[in-house]
Amino acid sequence: MLYDTHCHLNHPQFESDLDQVLARMRDAGVGRCLVAGYDSPSSLIAAELSSMHEDVYAAVGVHPHDADSFNEDIERSLLSLLEHPKVVAVGEIGLDFHYNYSLPKKQILALEAQLRIAQVTNKPVIFHCREAYEPLLEILECAAPIHGVMHCWVGDIDQARRALDMGLYLGFGGMVTFKNASEICDIAAMIPVDSLLLETDAPYLAPTPNRGKRNEPAYIRLVAEKVAAIKEMDMEEVMMRTWENGLTLFHRE
Ligand SMILES: [Zn+2]
Ligand SMILES: [Zn+2]
């Protein structure tokens, strides 16, 4: 079984053919997927999709790109969505100082407010981070203990060690299959498999040979294959261990 621990089936790109996408996901042996919210409407859709499909779970949260929109109404609606039994995490939240679509100050405020939501609801967190590992790790080190995953890891090895020291998982997706991703692959090789989650981030970051096309959960097989090669492990073993990791983090009851 495979677990796509981070995808956006709530994205408009899946509106017209979601049933086929889910059918291909099941055919590929993907037993579960976790749909991450990125703003208020997409969080609601994630929760709705999880009610409609047995193998779909949801995370709710406001992405740093949308941090400018974060307010108390949204905070209340996230809290109420988190009462839903299949909404298993807060996310994706974090810092993105690469695009800076929202002011860094606003991003930090939205991150801290949503960390408090995770703490009061006792839910794990899905973190997004671009060019902001130092400030994000500092904030998390002060807020520890936190259960969660740094999705789509692109940090360096020292930052990876700091994340692992806090007990965080690192998520790897299609980027490990890209030609210029040797640093990411080195880190995937070095970290213990017990700290590793697989993800697609669909519709983004489709793995080779589908790079540039719309990504979808079925393609997580290509990620698992590459991670198995990097770690010199059996594909079956990688699938089983990362599946267990997903259950441990997101389905702890
Ligand atoms: Zn992200
Ligand atoms: Zn994402």
Coordinates of C-alpha atoms and ligand atoms in Angstrom, one line a residue:
M1 CA 0.0 0.0 0.0
L2 CA 1.1 3.5 -0.7
Y3 CA 0.0 6.7 1.1
D4 CA 0.1 10.0 -0.8
T5 CA 0.4 12.2 2.3
H6 CA 0.1 15.5 0.5
C7 CA -2.0 16.3 -2.6
H8 CA -4.5 19.0 -3.6
L9 CA -7.4 17.1 -5.1
N10 CA -9.3 20.2 -3.9
H11 CA -7.6 22.2 -6.6
P12 CA -9.8 23.4 -9.6
Q13 CA -7.6 21.4 -11.9
F14 CA -9.3 18.2 -10.6
E15 CA -12.8 19.5 -10.7
S16 CA -13.8 17.9 -14.0
D17 CA -12.3 14.4 -13.7
L18 CA -11.8 13.6 -10.0
D19 CA -13.5 10.2 -10.3
Q20 CA -11.0 9.0 -12.9
V21 CA -8.1 10.4 -10.9
L22 CA -9.3 8.5 -7.8
A23 CA -9.8 5.3 -9.9
R24 CA -6.2 5.5 -11.2
M25 CA -5.0 6.2 -7.7
R26 CA -6.7 3.0 -6.5
D27 CA -5.4 1.0 -9.5
A28 CA -1.9 2.1 -8.6
G29 CA -2.2 0.6 -5.1
V30 CA -2.4 4.0 -3.4
G31 CA -4.6 3.1 -0.4
R32 CA -4.9 6.5 1.1
C33 CA -4.4 10.2 0.2
L34 CA -4.3 13.3 2.3
V35 CA -5.8 16.4 0.7
A36 CA -4.2 19.6 2.1
G37 CA -6.0 22.9 2.3
Y38 CA -4.2 26.1 1.3
D39 CA -6.9 28.7 2.0
S40 CA -10.4 28.8 3.5
P41 CA -12.4 27.5 0.6
S42 CA -9.9 24.8 -0.3
S43 CA -9.9 23.6 3.3
L44 CA -13.7 23.2 3.2
I45 CA -13.5 21.3 -0.1
A46 CA -10.8 19.0 1.4
A47 CA -13.1 18.2 4.3
E48 CA -16.0 17.6 1.9
L49 CA -13.9 15.2 -0.3
S50 CA -12.9 13.2 2.8
S51 CA -16.6 12.7 3.7
M52 CA -17.4 11.5 0.2
H53 CA -14.5 9.1 -0.3
E54 CA -13.4 6.5 2.1
D55 CA -9.7 6.6 1.2
V56 CA -9.4 10.4 1.2
Y57 CA -8.4 12.3 4.4
A58 CA -8.1 16.0 4.8
A59 CA -5.9 18.7 6.3
V60 CA -7.1 22.3 6.8
G61 CA -5.1 25.5 6.9
V62 CA -4.0 28.7 5.2
H63 CA -0.8 28.6 3.1
P64 CA 1.8 31.3 3.6
H65 CA 0.9 32.6 0.1
D66 CA -2.5 33.5 1.5
A67 CA -1.5 34.6 5.0
D68 CA -2.7 38.2 4.2
S69 CA -6.3 36.8 4.1
F70 CA -5.9 35.0 7.6
N71 CA -8.3 36.4 10.2
E72 CA -10.4 35.4 13.2
D73 CA -13.3 34.2 11.1
I74 CA -11.1 31.8 9.2
E75 CA -9.5 30.7 12.5
R76 CA -13.0 29.8 13.8
S77 CA -13.9 27.9 10.6
L78 CA -10.7 25.9 10.7
L79 CA -11.4 25.0 14.3
S80 CA -14.9 23.8 13.4
L81 CA -13.6 21.8 10.4
L82 CA -11.1 20.1 12.7
E83 CA -14.0 18.5 14.6
H84 CA -14.7 16.4 11.5
P85 CA -13.4 12.9 12.1
K86 CA -11.5 12.7 8.8
V87 CA -9.8 16.0 9.1
V88 CA -6.6 14.7 10.6
A89 CA -4.1 17.6 10.4
V90 CA -3.5 21.3 10.2
G91 CA -2.0 22.3 6.9
E92 CA -0.5 23.3 4.8
I93 CA 1.0 26.2 6.8
G94 CA 4.4 27.7 7.1
L95 CA 6.7 30.4 5.5
D96 CA 7.5 31.1 1.9
F97 CA 10.0 33.9 1.6
H98 CA 10.8 32.9 -2.1
Y99 CA 7.6 34.3 -3.5
N100 CA 6.5 36.6 -0.6
Y101 CA 2.9 36.7 -1.9
S102 CA 2.1 37.7 1.6
L103 CA 4.2 40.0 3.8
P104 CA 6.7 38.0 5.9
K105 CA 5.2 39.6 9.1
K106 CA 1.7 38.4 8.1
Q107 CA 3.1 35.0 7.3
I108 CA 4.6 34.6 10.8
L109 CA 1.3 35.8 12.4
A110 CA -0.8 33.3 10.4
L111 CA 1.8 30.5 11.2
E112 CA 1.7 31.2 14.9
A113 CA -2.1 31.4 15.1
Q114 CA -2.4 28.1 13.2
L115 CA 0.3 26.4 15.4
R116 CA -1.9 27.3 18.4
I117 CA -4.9 25.7 16.6
A118 CA -2.8 22.5 16.2
Q119 CA -1.9 22.6 19.8
V120 CA -5.5 23.1 21.2
T121 CA -6.9 20.4 18.8
N122 CA -3.9 18.1 19.3
K123 CA -3.4 17.6 15.6
P124 CA -0.2 17.1 13.6
V125 CA 0.9 19.8 11.2
I126 CA 1.9 19.9 7.5
F127 CA 4.6 22.6 7.0
H128 CA 5.4 24.3 3.8
C129 CA 8.8 26.1 3.6
R130 CA 10.6 27.9 0.8
E131 CA 13.8 30.0 1.6
A132 CA 12.7 30.3 5.2
Y133 CA 14.1 27.2 6.9
E134 CA 16.1 29.3 9.5
P135 CA 13.1 31.4 10.8
L136 CA 10.7 28.4 10.5
L137 CA 12.9 26.0 12.5
E138 CA 13.5 28.7 15.1
I139 CA 9.8 29.2 15.6
L140 CA 9.2 25.5 15.8
E141 CA 12.0 24.9 18.2
C142 CA 10.4 27.5 20.6
A143 CA 7.0 25.9 20.1
A144 CA 8.1 22.3 20.5
P145 CA 6.9 19.6 21.0
I146 CA 5.1 19.6 17.6
H147 CA 4.0 16.5 15.6
G148 CA 4.3 17.1 11.9
V149 CA 5.9 16.9 8.5
M150 CA 8.1 19.3 6.6
H151 CA 6.5 18.6 3.2
C152 CA 8.5 18.8 -0.1
W153 CA 11.8 19.0 1.7
V154 CA 14.4 21.3 0.0
G155 CA 16.5 22.3 3.0
D156 CA 20.1 21.4 3.6
I157 CA 21.4 18.5 5.8
D158 CA 21.9 20.6 9.0
Q159 CA 18.4 21.9 8.7
A160 CA 17.2 18.3 8.1
R161 CA 18.9 17.2 11.3
R162 CA 17.3 20.0 13.3
A163 CA 13.9 19.0 12.0
L164 CA 14.5 15.3 12.8
D165 CA 15.7 16.3 16.3
M166 CA 12.3 17.7 16.9
G167 CA 10.7 14.5 15.8
L168 CA 9.4 15.9 12.5
Y169 CA 9.0 13.8 9.4
L170 CA 10.4 15.0 6.0
G171 CA 8.2 14.6 3.0
F172 CA 9.7 13.8 -0.5
G173 CA 7.9 13.9 -3.8
G174 CA 8.4 14.3 -7.5
M175 CA 11.5 16.4 -7.1
V176 CA 13.6 13.4 -6.2
T177 CA 13.1 12.2 -9.8
F178 CA 14.4 15.5 -11.3
K179 CA 17.9 15.6 -12.8
N180 CA 19.2 18.6 -10.8
A181 CA 18.0 17.3 -7.4
S182 CA 21.2 15.6 -6.1
E183 CA 21.1 17.5 -2.7
I184 CA 17.5 16.4 -2.0
C185 CA 18.4 12.8 -3.0
D186 CA 21.5 12.9 -0.7
I187 CA 19.2 13.9 2.2
A188 CA 16.6 11.3 1.4
A189 CA 19.5 8.7 1.3
M190 CA 20.9 9.9 4.7
I191 CA 17.8 10.2 6.9
P192 CA 16.2 7.1 8.5
V193 CA 13.3 5.6 6.6
D194 CA 11.3 5.9 9.8
S195 CA 11.3 9.7 9.3
L196 CA 10.3 9.7 5.7
L197 CA 6.9 10.3 4.1
L198 CA 6.0 10.1 0.4
E199 CA 3.8 12.7 -1.3
T200 CA 2.9 14.0 -4.8
D201 CA 1.8 17.6 -4.1
A202 CA -0.5 17.0 -7.1
P203 CA -1.3 18.9 -9.3
Y204 CA 2.2 20.3 -8.9
L205 CA 5.7 18.8 -9.3
A206 CA 4.8 15.7 -11.4
P207 CA 7.7 13.2 -11.3
T208 CA 9.8 12.3 -14.4
P209 CA 8.7 11.2 -17.0
N210 CA 5.5 13.2 -16.5
R211 CA 7.4 16.4 -15.4
G212 CA 5.5 19.5 -16.5
K213 CA 2.2 17.7 -16.8
R214 CA -0.6 17.7 -14.2
N215 CA 0.5 15.5 -11.3
E216 CA -1.9 13.1 -9.6
P217 CA -1.7 10.6 -6.6
A218 CA -1.2 7.5 -8.9
Y219 CA 2.3 8.9 -9.8
I220 CA 3.5 8.4 -6.2
R221 CA 4.6 5.0 -7.4
L222 CA 7.4 6.8 -9.4
V223 CA 8.4 8.6 -6.2
A224 CA 8.5 5.4 -4.2
E225 CA 10.6 3.7 -6.9
K226 CA 13.1 6.5 -6.9
V227 CA 13.3 6.6 -3.1
A228 CA 13.9 2.9 -3.0
A229 CA 16.7 3.2 -5.5
I230 CA 18.3 6.1 -3.5
K231 CA 18.1 4.2 -0.2
E232 CA 19.1 0.9 -1.8
M233 CA 16.0 -0.7 -0.4
D234 CA 13.2 -2.9 -1.7
M235 CA 10.3 -1.0 -3.3
E236 CA 8.0 -3.1 -1.1
E237 CA 9.9 -2.2 2.0
V238 CA 9.8 1.5 1.2
M239 CA 6.0 1.3 0.5
M240 CA 5.3 -0.5 3.7
R241 CA 7.5 1.6 6.0
T242 CA 6.3 4.9 4.6
W243 CA 2.7 3.7 4.8
E244 CA 3.2 2.9 8.5
N245 CA 4.8 6.3 9.0
G246 CA 1.8 8.0 7.6
L247 CA -0.5 6.1 9.9
T248 CA 1.7 6.9 12.9
L249 CA 1.7 10.6 12.2
F250 CA -1.8 11.2 10.9
H251 CA -3.9 8.4 12.4
R252 CA -2.6 8.1 15.9
E253 CA -5.7 7.0 17.8
Ligands
ZN1 ZN 3.7 23.4 -0.2
ZN2 ZN 1.0 21.5 -1.3

